């Protein structure tokens, strides 16, 4: 069947407008009630989520390819396998809410509103990148998205939300490896004392760098780590579960009750970074089993097809369109020029008059322009 004939077939078919699904938040702590046990997925939302997750997935595979071609250099942490986390979290909050994460940031940069072109161009260090080619993989930024930073930065954001009296929340993300660090507990304490609208989110992908959670943590119940802060353990491979848990957590924070903690149980297919093959501390069979049984894109696809929200042909069309978008973005990211050396000191401040910045020694000067 030709692509054109497939489009005609899809257009002539009567799809359901929505469907109801059972969801399950695995555990809760210090909560009288939790997220709903069922949710409605509209056909429109389902198609949007599918396209977004597929875009994140294909973008990360393209980044892998460009890295192996030595077009992308330096640190590069990919999030394929964790697509339901970034897309599901975004589906549960407002564009005016705030989000800050660690270095596995490409997916969140996209869901917060930046284009694939801007992201891939940033990875290749080009002028058209979202940080003008100066940030790279770990330092991307968008409106109300504060890139790859430590958790303390998120704490200030949540304080600003309350101080300004706006009905906004801050999502602060960290991994299971970082969950054992002391400053997180300091942030828990401060957020609880001041009742800040902060959703602490632990993306538990089962391995902190190359160390399994069982070897790194005496307790792997990360959603209980807040102690006096309520917590939820969520299936991070199920986008509907992530969306509903996030909506619940955001409503909890907006009501003035203070912070809440979410543990998203997820999985990354790549290694910790591009320098990590990802198979010295886990087997290829383990990775393949997760792909075959719990892949977030596959789970959403099956739900939509089995409940007449979409057809296999229609989703294949989206796949083709996404692949083309990624290829076009990659061509731009490899052809766009690098930023000139004289712009090295630009954009230190957002709205200051130009000033001089010292270079590697006192005789080298760069001009800084906002």
Short mmCIF file of C-alpha atoms in Angstrom, two decimals:
data_model
loop_
_atom_site.label_atom_id
_atom_site.label_comp_id
_atom_site.label_asym_id
_atom_site.label_seq_id
_atom_site.Cartn_x
_atom_site.Cartn_y
_atom_site.Cartn_z
CA UNK A 1 0.00 0.00 0.00
CA UNK A 2 1.36 3.43 -0.93
CA UNK A 3 1.85 6.23 1.61
CA UNK A 4 -0.92 8.26 -0.11
CA UNK A 5 -3.37 5.35 -0.06
CA UNK A 6 -2.57 4.79 3.60
CA UNK A 7 -3.45 8.41 4.39
CA UNK A 8 -6.81 8.05 2.59
CA UNK A 9 -7.56 4.87 4.56
CA UNK A 10 -6.76 6.56 7.89
CA UNK A 11 -8.85 9.62 7.02
CA UNK A 12 -11.89 7.51 6.17
CA UNK A 13 -11.83 5.45 9.37
CA UNK A 14 -13.98 6.33 12.37
CA UNK A 15 -11.89 6.45 15.53
CA UNK A 16 -13.07 6.75 19.12
CA UNK A 17 -12.70 10.23 20.62
CA UNK A 18 -11.41 8.91 23.93
CA UNK A 19 -10.97 5.81 26.08
CA UNK A 20 -10.74 5.12 29.82
CA UNK A 21 -7.78 3.22 31.27
CA UNK A 22 -6.95 1.83 34.67
CA UNK A 23 -3.73 3.18 36.14
CA UNK A 24 -1.88 2.29 39.29
CA UNK A 25 0.42 4.33 41.45
CA UNK A 26 2.47 1.62 43.08
CA UNK A 27 2.84 3.06 46.59
CA UNK A 28 2.13 6.15 48.64
CA UNK A 29 3.39 7.65 51.90
CA UNK A 30 1.63 10.07 54.29
CA UNK A 31 -1.28 10.64 51.91
CA UNK A 32 -4.95 10.21 52.81
CA UNK A 33 -5.77 9.78 49.14
CA UNK A 34 -3.72 9.39 46.02
CA UNK A 35 -4.04 9.93 42.28
CA UNK A 36 -7.12 8.49 40.52
CA UNK A 37 -7.24 4.81 39.61
CA UNK A 38 -8.64 5.51 36.14
CA UNK A 39 -7.97 8.19 33.57
CA UNK A 40 -9.35 9.27 30.20
CA UNK A 41 -7.04 9.52 27.20
CA UNK A 42 -8.38 11.48 24.26
CA UNK A 43 -7.37 10.59 20.73
CA UNK A 44 -5.85 14.07 20.32
CA UNK A 45 -3.71 13.77 23.44
CA UNK A 46 -2.70 10.21 22.60
CA UNK A 47 -1.42 11.22 19.17
CA UNK A 48 0.41 14.20 20.67
CA UNK A 49 2.09 12.09 23.35
CA UNK A 50 3.05 9.43 20.82
CA UNK A 51 4.64 11.99 18.50
CA UNK A 52 6.53 13.67 21.35
CA UNK A 53 7.89 10.42 22.79
CA UNK A 54 8.87 9.17 19.35
CA UNK A 55 10.61 12.49 18.65
CA UNK A 56 12.61 12.31 21.89
CA UNK A 57 13.54 8.70 21.14
CA UNK A 58 14.68 9.38 17.57
CA UNK A 59 16.50 12.55 18.61
CA UNK A 60 18.53 10.59 21.15
CA UNK A 61 19.37 7.90 18.59
CA UNK A 62 20.55 10.61 16.20
CA UNK A 63 22.68 12.13 18.98
CA UNK A 64 24.23 8.69 19.50
CA UNK A 65 25.08 8.52 15.79
CA UNK A 66 26.54 12.04 15.69
CA UNK A 67 28.62 11.31 18.78
CA UNK A 68 30.07 8.16 17.25
CA UNK A 69 30.93 10.20 14.16
CA UNK A 70 32.77 12.62 16.49
CA UNK A 71 30.51 15.50 15.46
CA UNK A 72 29.22 15.75 19.04
CA UNK A 73 32.06 15.93 21.59
CA UNK A 74 32.39 15.88 25.37
CA UNK A 75 29.79 14.64 27.81
CA UNK A 76 26.53 13.31 26.37
CA UNK A 77 23.85 11.56 28.45
CA UNK A 78 20.93 10.04 26.54
CA UNK A 79 17.42 9.38 27.87
CA UNK A 80 15.95 6.86 25.42
CA UNK A 81 13.79 4.48 27.46
CA UNK A 82 12.75 7.31 29.77
CA UNK A 83 10.47 9.11 27.27
CA UNK A 84 7.34 8.70 29.42
CA UNK A 85 9.01 10.69 32.20
CA UNK A 86 9.67 13.93 30.33
CA UNK A 87 6.47 13.81 28.23
CA UNK A 88 4.25 12.66 31.10
CA UNK A 89 5.56 15.29 33.53
CA UNK A 90 4.98 18.06 30.98
CA UNK A 91 1.44 16.78 30.37
CA UNK A 92 0.69 17.13 34.09
CA UNK A 93 1.80 20.75 34.60
CA UNK A 94 1.32 24.19 33.05
CA UNK A 95 3.76 25.99 30.73
CA UNK A 96 4.13 28.65 33.45
CA UNK A 97 5.38 26.08 35.96
CA UNK A 98 9.12 25.59 36.43
CA UNK A 99 11.40 22.61 35.86
CA UNK A 100 15.04 21.97 36.61
CA UNK A 101 16.92 18.72 36.07
CA UNK A 102 20.41 17.24 36.06
CA UNK A 103 22.50 16.37 33.01
CA UNK A 104 20.12 13.91 31.24
CA UNK A 105 18.24 16.92 29.91
CA UNK A 106 17.60 16.56 26.16
CA UNK A 107 14.06 15.22 26.50
CA UNK A 108 13.00 17.90 28.97
CA UNK A 109 14.48 20.61 26.75
CA UNK A 110 12.23 19.40 23.94
CA UNK A 111 9.06 19.01 26.03
CA UNK A 112 9.58 22.49 27.50
CA UNK A 113 9.19 23.91 24.02
CA UNK A 114 12.50 23.99 22.15
CA UNK A 115 12.86 22.48 18.68
CA UNK A 116 14.94 19.45 17.74
CA UNK A 117 17.04 21.76 15.53
CA UNK A 118 17.99 23.95 18.49
CA UNK A 119 18.83 20.92 20.64
CA UNK A 120 20.95 19.05 18.10
CA UNK A 121 22.68 22.29 17.09
CA UNK A 122 23.55 22.87 20.74
CA UNK A 123 24.95 19.34 20.96
CA UNK A 124 27.19 20.03 17.95
CA UNK A 125 28.27 23.43 19.35
CA UNK A 126 26.71 25.62 16.64
CA UNK A 127 25.35 29.19 16.67
CA UNK A 128 21.82 27.96 16.10
CA UNK A 129 21.85 25.97 19.33
CA UNK A 130 19.54 26.88 22.22
CA UNK A 131 22.55 28.20 24.20
CA UNK A 132 24.31 29.57 21.08
CA UNK A 133 26.60 26.54 21.01
CA UNK A 134 28.19 27.29 24.39
CA UNK A 135 26.30 24.95 26.69
CA UNK A 136 26.40 21.54 25.07
CA UNK A 137 24.57 18.47 26.30
CA UNK A 138 24.34 19.37 29.99
CA UNK A 139 23.50 23.07 29.80
CA UNK A 140 20.37 23.70 27.78
CA UNK A 141 17.73 26.23 28.73
CA UNK A 142 14.22 27.27 27.71
CA UNK A 143 11.48 29.44 29.19
CA UNK A 144 10.80 28.19 32.73
CA UNK A 145 13.38 25.43 32.21
CA UNK A 146 16.67 25.89 33.99
CA UNK A 147 18.72 23.14 32.45
CA UNK A 148 21.28 20.83 33.98
CA UNK A 149 21.92 22.08 37.49
CA UNK A 150 22.22 20.89 41.07
CA UNK A 151 19.11 20.45 43.21
CA UNK A 152 19.83 23.55 45.33
CA UNK A 153 19.01 25.74 42.33
CA UNK A 154 15.53 24.23 42.19
CA UNK A 155 14.98 25.02 45.83
CA UNK A 156 15.43 28.73 45.11
CA UNK A 157 12.93 28.47 42.28
CA UNK A 158 10.28 26.96 44.54
CA UNK A 159 10.92 29.75 47.06
CA UNK A 160 10.45 32.31 44.27
CA UNK A 161 7.12 30.73 43.31
CA UNK A 162 5.81 31.18 46.85
CA UNK A 163 7.45 34.57 47.41
CA UNK A 164 5.88 36.00 44.24
CA UNK A 165 2.48 34.63 45.21
CA UNK A 166 1.93 32.99 41.84
CA UNK A 167 -0.01 29.76 41.42
CA UNK A 168 3.09 27.99 40.11
CA UNK A 169 5.02 24.89 41.13
CA UNK A 170 8.62 23.80 40.60
CA UNK A 171 9.60 20.32 39.49
CA UNK A 172 13.11 19.42 40.61
CA UNK A 173 14.57 16.22 39.21
CA UNK A 174 17.49 14.07 40.27
CA UNK A 175 18.52 10.45 39.78
CA UNK A 176 18.73 7.48 42.10
CA UNK A 177 22.52 8.00 42.26
CA UNK A 178 22.12 11.55 43.54
CA UNK A 179 19.39 10.54 45.99
CA UNK A 180 21.99 9.57 48.60
CA UNK A 181 23.61 13.01 48.70
CA UNK A 182 23.22 15.14 51.80
CA UNK A 183 22.15 18.41 50.18
CA UNK A 184 18.92 16.77 49.00
CA UNK A 185 17.89 16.19 52.60
CA UNK A 186 18.75 19.80 53.43
CA UNK A 187 16.45 20.85 50.58
CA UNK A 188 13.68 18.53 51.82
CA UNK A 189 13.89 20.13 55.26
CA UNK A 190 13.83 23.71 54.01
CA UNK A 191 10.98 23.05 51.57
CA UNK A 192 8.89 21.39 54.29
CA UNK A 193 9.57 24.16 56.84
CA UNK A 194 8.53 26.87 54.39
CA UNK A 195 5.79 24.79 52.70
CA UNK A 196 7.25 25.48 49.27
CA UNK A 197 5.38 24.32 46.12
CA UNK A 198 8.13 21.91 45.10
CA UNK A 199 7.71 18.46 43.55
CA UNK A 200 10.90 16.51 44.23
CA UNK A 201 11.21 13.86 41.51
CA UNK A 202 13.64 10.95 41.67
CA UNK A 203 14.11 9.37 38.24
CA UNK A 204 15.05 5.88 39.37
CA UNK A 205 16.48 4.16 36.29
CA UNK A 206 17.99 1.42 38.49
CA UNK A 207 21.63 2.39 37.96
CA UNK A 208 23.58 5.37 39.27
CA UNK A 209 26.29 5.52 36.63
CA UNK A 210 27.37 1.86 36.68
CA UNK A 211 26.17 0.92 40.17
CA UNK A 212 22.81 -0.76 40.74
CA UNK A 213 20.49 0.76 43.32
CA UNK A 214 20.74 -2.37 45.48
CA UNK A 215 24.51 -1.89 45.80
CA UNK A 216 24.33 1.87 46.38
CA UNK A 217 21.42 2.38 48.78
CA UNK A 218 20.51 0.72 52.08
CA UNK A 219 16.89 1.60 51.26
CA UNK A 220 15.68 1.73 47.66
CA UNK A 221 12.30 3.18 48.66
CA UNK A 222 13.24 6.58 47.28
CA UNK A 223 9.69 7.92 47.60
CA UNK A 224 10.01 7.50 51.39
CA UNK A 225 13.26 9.46 51.63
CA UNK A 226 11.44 12.71 52.43
CA UNK A 227 10.32 11.17 55.76
CA UNK A 228 7.97 14.00 56.78
CA UNK A 229 7.19 14.83 53.11
CA UNK A 230 4.44 12.77 51.41
CA UNK A 231 5.66 10.49 48.63
CA UNK A 232 4.45 8.53 45.61
CA UNK A 233 6.05 5.66 43.74
CA UNK A 234 5.03 5.78 40.09
CA UNK A 235 5.46 3.53 37.05
CA UNK A 236 7.74 5.79 35.02
CA UNK A 237 7.30 3.68 31.89
CA UNK A 238 3.55 4.42 31.73
CA UNK A 239 2.90 7.93 30.44
CA UNK A 240 -0.68 8.01 31.76
CA UNK A 241 0.48 7.02 35.23
CA UNK A 242 3.17 9.73 35.16
CA UNK A 243 0.68 12.33 33.90
CA UNK A 244 -1.95 11.61 36.56
CA UNK A 245 0.58 11.40 39.40
CA UNK A 246 2.05 14.73 38.29
CA UNK A 247 -1.38 16.37 38.12
CA UNK A 248 -2.09 15.10 41.63
CA UNK A 249 1.27 16.28 42.97
CA UNK A 250 0.91 19.71 41.33
CA UNK A 251 -2.59 20.17 42.79
CA UNK A 252 -1.23 19.16 46.21
CA UNK A 253 1.50 21.81 46.02
CA UNK A 254 -0.83 24.53 44.67
CA UNK A 255 -3.19 23.96 47.60
CA UNK A 256 -0.51 25.27 49.97
CA UNK A 257 0.29 21.95 51.66
CA UNK A 258 3.99 22.15 50.86
CA UNK A 259 6.31 19.83 48.93
CA UNK A 260 5.70 16.28 47.74
CA UNK A 261 8.10 13.59 46.50
CA UNK A 262 7.68 11.34 43.46
CA UNK A 263 9.80 8.34 42.51
CA UNK A 264 9.52 7.45 38.83
CA UNK A 265 10.61 3.85 38.26
CA UNK A 266 12.09 3.92 34.78
CA UNK A 267 14.96 2.54 32.69
CA UNK A 268 17.59 3.87 30.30
CA UNK A 269 18.60 1.82 27.26
CA UNK A 270 21.95 3.54 26.74
CA UNK A 271 24.75 3.57 29.25
CA UNK A 272 25.18 6.35 31.78
CA UNK A 273 26.89 8.46 29.14
CA UNK A 274 28.29 7.88 25.69
CA UNK A 275 31.57 6.74 27.25
CA UNK A 276 29.71 3.90 29.00
CA UNK A 277 28.77 0.85 26.86
CA UNK A 278 26.14 0.05 29.50
CA UNK A 279 26.64 -3.74 29.47
CA UNK A 280 29.48 -4.29 31.95
CA UNK A 281 27.13 -4.01 34.97
CA UNK A 282 23.95 -5.39 33.38
CA UNK A 283 23.24 -7.95 30.68
CA UNK A 284 22.03 -7.34 27.15
CA UNK A 285 19.19 -9.74 27.98
CA UNK A 286 18.01 -7.46 30.80
CA UNK A 287 17.92 -4.45 28.46
CA UNK A 288 16.08 -6.44 25.79
CA UNK A 289 13.51 -7.71 28.32
CA UNK A 290 12.64 -4.15 29.36
CA UNK A 291 12.38 -3.11 25.70
CA UNK A 292 10.04 -5.98 24.89
CA UNK A 293 7.79 -5.74 27.96
CA UNK A 294 7.85 -2.16 29.27
CA UNK A 295 8.86 0.22 26.48
CA UNK A 296 6.81 3.42 27.04
CA UNK A 297 6.22 4.10 23.35
CA UNK A 298 5.13 0.52 22.71
CA UNK A 299 2.76 0.59 25.72
CA UNK A 300 1.03 3.75 24.50
CA UNK A 301 0.85 2.45 20.93
CA UNK A 302 -0.80 -0.79 22.05
CA UNK A 303 -3.34 1.07 24.16
CA UNK A 304 -4.30 3.39 21.34
CA UNK A 305 -4.57 0.69 18.66
CA UNK A 306 -6.45 -1.76 20.90
CA UNK A 307 -8.99 0.91 21.91
CA UNK A 308 -9.56 2.35 18.41
CA UNK A 309 -7.88 5.66 19.19
CA UNK A 310 -5.48 5.23 16.28
CA UNK A 311 -4.46 2.72 13.63
CA UNK A 312 -1.09 1.12 13.08
CA UNK A 313 -0.92 2.88 9.69
CA UNK A 314 -1.53 6.29 11.24
CA UNK A 315 1.19 5.80 13.83
CA UNK A 316 3.57 4.64 11.10
CA UNK A 317 2.88 7.92 9.29
CA UNK A 318 3.90 9.80 12.44
CA UNK A 319 7.08 7.69 12.60
CA UNK A 320 7.95 8.70 9.03
CA UNK A 321 7.31 12.39 9.75
CA UNK A 322 9.41 12.26 12.93
CA UNK A 323 12.33 10.60 11.14
CA UNK A 324 12.27 13.33 8.50
CA UNK A 325 12.17 16.06 11.16
CA UNK A 326 15.18 14.49 12.91
CA UNK A 327 17.15 14.15 9.67
CA UNK A 328 16.44 17.78 8.71
CA UNK A 329 17.51 18.92 12.19
CA UNK A 330 20.71 16.88 11.98
CA UNK A 331 21.60 18.42 8.64
CA UNK A 332 21.13 21.88 10.13
CA UNK A 333 23.17 20.94 13.22
CA UNK A 334 26.13 19.84 11.10
CA UNK A 335 26.00 22.69 8.55
CA UNK A 336 25.34 25.63 10.88
CA UNK A 337 28.55 27.61 11.71
CA UNK A 338 30.24 27.52 15.09
CA UNK A 339 30.09 30.71 17.18
CA UNK A 340 33.06 33.04 16.50
CA UNK A 341 35.74 33.40 19.17
CA UNK A 342 34.90 37.08 19.75
CA UNK A 343 31.47 36.01 21.10
CA UNK A 344 33.03 33.88 23.83
CA UNK A 345 32.12 36.41 26.52
CA UNK A 346 28.58 37.14 25.27
CA UNK A 347 25.41 36.50 27.29
CA UNK A 348 26.94 36.47 30.77
CA UNK A 349 24.11 38.76 31.87
CA UNK A 350 20.68 39.02 30.30
CA UNK A 351 20.25 42.80 30.28
CA UNK A 352 23.48 44.64 31.11
CA UNK A 353 25.44 47.19 29.05
CA UNK A 354 28.52 45.75 27.27
CA UNK A 355 31.65 45.22 29.38
CA UNK A 356 35.07 43.57 29.09
CA UNK A 357 35.86 40.03 30.26
CA UNK A 358 39.40 38.88 30.95
CA UNK A 359 40.60 35.91 28.90
CA UNK A 360 43.13 33.22 29.78
CA UNK A 361 45.59 35.97 30.76
CA UNK A 362 45.32 39.67 31.54
CA UNK A 363 46.25 40.76 28.00
CA UNK A 364 43.40 38.87 26.39
CA UNK A 365 40.09 40.72 26.55
CA UNK A 366 36.65 39.68 25.34
CA UNK A 367 33.63 41.92 25.02
CA UNK A 368 30.45 40.76 26.75
CA UNK A 369 27.15 41.71 25.13
CA UNK A 370 23.80 40.69 26.64
#
